[in-house]
Amino acid sequence: MATEYKTADPELAAMGERIRVQREALGMSQEELGFQVGTNKATIHLYETGEREMKWRRLRDIAKCLHTTVEQLMGEDDETEFVQDFDPQLLSACKNASQMDSDSIQKICWMLNTMTAGVSVSDNSMSNHA
């Protein structure tokens, strides 16, 4: 009896690729993402290869862990930028900040708000941040 392999759905495979790219841009392993969303490395691999569908709640949790939106992962939101598009030094600083206590994070937010007072996103030219 021959083993039957499931062929990945093209849309699921494309979404899985966006998940993989975003995960890797954050320097996160499949195991780490799996732990954060309540599953394992093998299941994350199946999502990333498009071999397994996921429930809405899991997709939402993955998007949150990857600092993006469900729409972006589904390829429906071209306006939202992936973390991979940001400056590597900024990504590194954010990753370090995610390990800080809430009081330290609040102080950093206060400093950023103070330093950028009066600067709007359009003035800051976020489209040229990379």
XYZ file of N, CA and C in Angstrom:
390
model
N 0.841 -1.182 0.000
C 0.000 0.000 0.000
C 0.883 1.241 0.000
N 0.688 2.095 -0.972
C 1.493 3.302 -1.124
C 1.034 4.366 -0.139
N 1.995 5.132 0.374
C 1.681 6.241 1.269
C 1.113 7.379 0.447
N 0.026 7.943 0.926
C -0.616 9.042 0.212
C -0.260 10.352 0.892
N 0.339 11.263 0.140
C 0.730 12.562 0.676
C -0.289 13.608 0.277
N -0.602 14.466 1.226
C -1.552 15.536 0.981
C -0.855 16.670 0.233
N -1.468 17.144 -0.833
C -0.936 18.270 -1.585
C -1.441 19.556 -0.949
N -0.546 20.496 -0.758
C -0.908 21.758 -0.114
C -1.807 22.593 -1.015
N -2.828 23.187 -0.426
C -3.693 24.133 -1.109
C -2.854 25.380 -1.395
N -2.887 25.908 -2.621
C -2.052 27.074 -2.959
C -2.283 28.295 -2.057
N -3.521 28.554 -1.694
C -3.803 29.699 -0.820
C -3.262 29.474 0.580
N -3.408 28.242 1.087
C -2.858 27.933 2.403
C -1.335 27.995 2.373
N -0.751 27.508 1.286
C 0.711 27.543 1.152
C 1.218 28.981 1.110
N 0.498 29.872 0.421
C 0.904 31.286 0.348
C 0.802 31.928 1.729
N -0.273 31.630 2.455
C -0.413 32.171 3.803
C 0.681 31.600 4.701
N 0.951 30.321 4.565
C 2.008 29.693 5.351
C 3.361 30.319 5.089
N 3.617 30.661 3.841
C 4.879 31.318 3.489
C 4.970 32.689 4.153
N 3.852 33.428 4.185
C 3.866 34.735 4.852
C 4.119 34.563 6.352
N 3.550 33.517 6.950
C 3.793 33.232 8.365
C 5.278 32.925 8.583
N 5.847 32.068 7.735
C 7.257 31.690 7.874
C 8.175 32.895 7.751
N 7.934 33.720 6.734
C 8.782 34.897 6.495
C 8.720 35.838 7.698
N 7.521 36.081 8.194
C 7.358 36.986 9.331
C 8.007 36.396 10.588
N 7.819 35.114 10.800
C 8.410 34.445 11.964
C 9.932 34.553 11.922
N 10.509 34.252 10.766
C 11.966 34.303 10.622
C 12.493 35.731 10.751
N 11.729 36.712 10.263
C 12.155 38.112 10.385
C 12.242 38.525 11.849
N 11.427 37.905 12.683
C 11.449 38.194 14.114
C 12.479 37.346 14.855
N 13.140 36.451 14.132
C 14.130 35.582 14.760
C 13.506 34.533 15.654
N 12.283 34.138 15.332
C 11.534 33.199 16.152
C 11.572 31.807 15.507
N 11.727 30.794 16.312
C 11.722 29.425 15.802
C 10.285 28.914 15.686
N 10.100 27.845 14.935
C 8.783 27.210 14.856
C 8.360 26.728 16.232
N 9.309 26.215 16.980
C 9.018 25.720 18.326
C 8.534 26.850 19.235
N 9.200 28.001 19.162
C 8.811 29.144 19.991
C 7.418 29.655 19.615
N 7.157 29.790 18.312
C 5.828 30.236 17.884
C 4.775 29.234 18.330
N 5.060 27.956 18.145
C 4.118 26.921 18.570
C 3.796 27.019 20.046
N 4.818 27.192 20.862
C 4.621 27.316 22.307
C 3.731 28.512 22.629
N 3.996 29.644 21.964
C 3.238 30.865 22.243
C 1.766 30.765 21.848
N 1.449 29.930 20.860
C 0.054 29.816 20.420
C -0.592 28.503 20.865
N 0.121 27.726 21.665
C -0.464 26.525 22.239
C -0.446 25.295 21.344
N 0.583 25.165 20.538
C 0.721 23.977 19.694
C 2.201 23.601 19.653
N 2.612 22.816 18.683
C 4.002 22.374 18.629
C 4.663 22.726 17.302
N 5.955 22.451 17.238
C 6.769 22.768 16.063
C 6.233 22.080 14.808
N 5.827 20.834 14.933
C 5.341 20.074 13.769
C 4.086 20.711 13.180
N 3.191 21.179 14.035
C 1.964 21.812 13.552
C 2.279 23.136 12.872
N 3.192 23.917 13.437
C 3.594 25.175 12.799
C 4.177 24.870 11.421
N 4.994 23.829 11.325
C 5.554 23.424 10.028
C 4.433 23.118 9.029
N 3.413 22.400 9.474
C 2.290 22.069 8.584
C 1.534 23.321 8.153
N 1.379 24.289 9.050
C 0.746 25.558 8.678
C 1.594 26.279 7.634
N 2.897 26.329 7.875
C 3.788 27.077 6.990
C 3.920 26.449 5.603
N 3.714 25.157 5.517
C 3.784 24.491 4.210
C 2.416 24.387 3.550
N 1.378 24.842 4.240
C 0.027 24.816 3.681
C -0.613 23.451 3.716
N -0.070 22.553 4.524
C -0.599 21.191 4.599
C -1.684 21.032 5.656
N -1.892 22.055 6.468
C -2.934 21.981 7.490
C -3.629 23.325 7.599
N -4.954 23.272 7.619
C -5.742 24.480 7.859
C -5.763 24.748 9.348
N -5.982 26.007 9.692
C -6.075 26.344 11.109
C -7.382 27.063 11.382
N -7.816 26.969 12.600
C -9.028 27.674 13.004
C -8.740 29.157 13.135
N -9.802 29.938 13.055
C -9.703 31.392 13.120
C -8.939 31.844 14.362
N -9.254 31.276 15.504
C -8.616 31.680 16.759
C -7.098 31.464 16.694
N -6.668 30.346 16.113
C -5.235 30.068 16.004
C -4.567 31.078 15.070
N -5.220 31.389 13.939
C -4.678 32.370 13.003
C -4.549 33.729 13.673
N -5.549 34.105 14.441
C -5.512 35.378 15.176
C -4.358 35.391 16.171
N -4.155 34.288 16.885
C -3.071 34.203 17.860
C -1.701 34.264 17.179
N -1.569 33.602 16.030
C -0.310 33.638 15.289
C -0.028 35.065 14.816
N -1.040 35.729 14.277
C -0.863 37.116 13.816
C -0.401 37.997 14.972
N -1.010 37.840 16.124
C -0.633 38.644 17.293
C 0.822 38.376 17.691
N 1.217 37.112 17.736
C 2.596 36.764 18.094
C 3.601 37.295 17.079
N 3.174 37.391 15.832
C 4.071 37.845 14.771
C 3.971 39.356 14.527
N 3.232 40.053 15.387
C 3.104 41.520 15.316
C 2.588 41.976 13.948
N 1.561 41.307 13.479
C 0.938 41.672 12.212
C -0.561 41.442 12.335
N -1.265 41.437 11.223
C -2.713 41.244 11.241
C -3.080 39.960 10.516
N -4.259 39.465 10.822
C -4.786 38.300 10.109
C -4.887 38.614 8.623
N -5.348 39.824 8.314
C -5.497 40.232 6.917
C -4.156 40.194 6.177
N -3.104 40.644 6.848
C -1.782 40.628 6.224
C -1.330 39.188 5.979
N -1.521 38.324 6.940
C -1.128 36.925 6.766
C -1.924 36.250 5.656
N -3.171 36.685 5.483
C -4.014 36.110 4.435
C -3.747 36.747 3.068
N -2.934 37.799 3.044
C -2.618 38.459 1.785
C -3.679 39.428 1.323
N -4.524 39.878 2.256
C -5.635 40.761 1.901
C -5.370 42.221 2.239
N -4.248 42.527 2.865
C -3.978 43.891 3.309
C -2.593 44.307 2.847
N -2.524 44.960 1.699
C -1.242 45.408 1.167
C -0.728 46.656 1.878
N -1.584 47.317 2.657
C -1.203 48.548 3.331
C -0.303 48.279 4.540
N -0.545 47.159 5.233
C 0.214 46.844 6.425
C 1.573 46.288 6.029
N 2.598 46.782 6.683
C 3.943 46.320 6.371
C 4.335 45.177 7.297
N 5.062 44.230 6.776
C 5.588 43.146 7.580
C 6.753 43.664 8.399
N 6.977 43.042 9.517
C 8.108 43.399 10.358
C 9.406 43.264 9.576
N 9.487 42.309 8.659
C 10.718 42.101 7.888
C 11.128 43.345 7.118
N 10.187 44.263 6.866
C 10.476 45.471 6.109
C 11.132 46.562 6.963
N 11.222 46.350 8.273
C 11.771 47.360 9.157
C 13.277 47.200 9.330
N 13.888 48.237 9.796
C 15.322 48.271 10.058
C 15.708 47.157 11.037
N 16.720 46.369 10.732
C 17.146 45.275 11.618
C 17.505 45.731 13.027
N 18.102 46.918 13.171
C 18.431 47.420 14.507
C 17.172 47.725 15.310
N 16.160 48.258 14.624
C 14.884 48.530 15.290
C 14.237 47.220 15.731
N 14.280 46.208 14.872
C 13.731 44.898 15.232
C 14.432 44.319 16.452
N 15.750 44.436 16.488
C 16.520 43.923 17.608
C 16.139 44.635 18.902
N 16.008 45.949 18.838
C 15.618 46.721 20.023
C 14.230 46.322 20.505
N 13.305 46.109 19.562
C 11.942 45.712 19.932
C 11.929 44.319 20.550
N 12.728 43.429 20.009
C 12.783 42.074 20.557
C 13.319 42.119 21.985
N 14.334 42.951 22.231
C 14.864 43.105 23.587
C 13.817 43.719 24.505
N 13.057 44.678 23.979
C 12.021 45.334 24.784
C 10.931 44.353 25.189
N 10.668 43.362 24.352
C 9.617 42.394 24.672
C 9.972 41.549 25.893
N 11.234 41.579 26.306
C 11.671 40.812 27.471
C 11.746 41.674 28.729
N 11.392 42.957 28.593
C 11.440 43.880 29.733
C 10.158 43.811 30.542
N 10.254 44.297 31.784
C 9.051 44.369 32.618
C 8.194 45.545 32.151
N 6.936 45.551 32.542
C 5.991 46.552 32.051
C 6.372 47.974 32.464
N 6.983 48.155 33.631
C 7.392 49.492 34.066
C 8.457 50.064 33.126
N 9.421 49.235 32.738
C 10.472 49.684 31.811
C 9.888 50.023 30.448
N 8.952 49.212 29.984
C 8.320 49.465 28.688
C 7.544 50.779 28.727
N 6.840 51.043 29.818
C 6.109 52.306 29.956
C 7.065 53.500 29.922
N 8.225 53.370 30.534
C 9.211 54.450 30.525
C 9.731 54.693 29.109
N 9.971 53.622 28.375
C 10.430 53.754 26.990
C 9.353 54.434 26.142
N 8.102 54.024 26.320
C 6.998 54.648 25.574
C 6.903 56.136 25.903
N 7.057 56.483 27.166
C 7.024 57.888 27.556
C 8.154 58.648 26.867
N 9.371 58.067 26.861
C 10.504 58.727 26.213
C 10.245 58.914 24.723
N 9.721 57.884 24.057
C 9.440 57.989 22.621
C 8.382 59.044 22.346
N 7.335 59.070 23.161
C 6.293 60.085 22.993
C 6.866 61.487 23.178
N 7.737 61.652 24.157
C 8.356 62.946 24.423
C 9.268 63.359 23.275
N 10.069 62.420 22.788
C 11.028 62.714 21.724
C 10.357 63.001 20.389
N 9.165 62.437 20.184
C 8.497 62.597 18.888
C 7.311 63.533 18.958
N 7.186 64.291 20.035
C 6.067 65.227 20.175
C 6.028 66.161 18.973
N 4.869 66.248 18.353
C 4.691 67.128 17.212
C 5.102 66.528 15.884
N 5.576 65.296 15.897
C 5.980 64.635 14.651
C 4.885 63.652 14.265
N 4.306 63.832 13.068
C 3.281 62.898 12.612
C 3.943 61.814 11.779
N 3.232 60.731 11.559
C 3.768 59.617 10.784
C 4.137 60.076 9.381
N 3.308 60.926 8.775
C 3.620 61.394 7.425
C 4.861 62.290 7.418
N 5.072 63.071 8.513
C 6.271 63.896 8.613
C 7.522 63.051 8.761
N 7.332 61.892 9.396
C 8.451 61.013 9.713
C 8.837 60.121 8.550
N 8.051 60.119 7.473
C 8.329 59.322 6.286
C 8.578 57.867 6.594
N 7.575 57.226 7.219
C 7.700 55.815 7.584
C 7.916 54.914 6.384
N 7.555 55.371 5.209
C 7.745 54.522 4.033
C 9.216 54.393 3.671
N 10.065 55.220 4.260
C 11.498 55.156 3.984
C 12.297 54.705 5.191
N 11.694 53.858 6.041
C 12.344 53.463 7.262
C 13.375 52.377 7.079
N 13.370 51.673 5.990
C 14.296 50.545 5.856
C 15.671 51.002 5.406
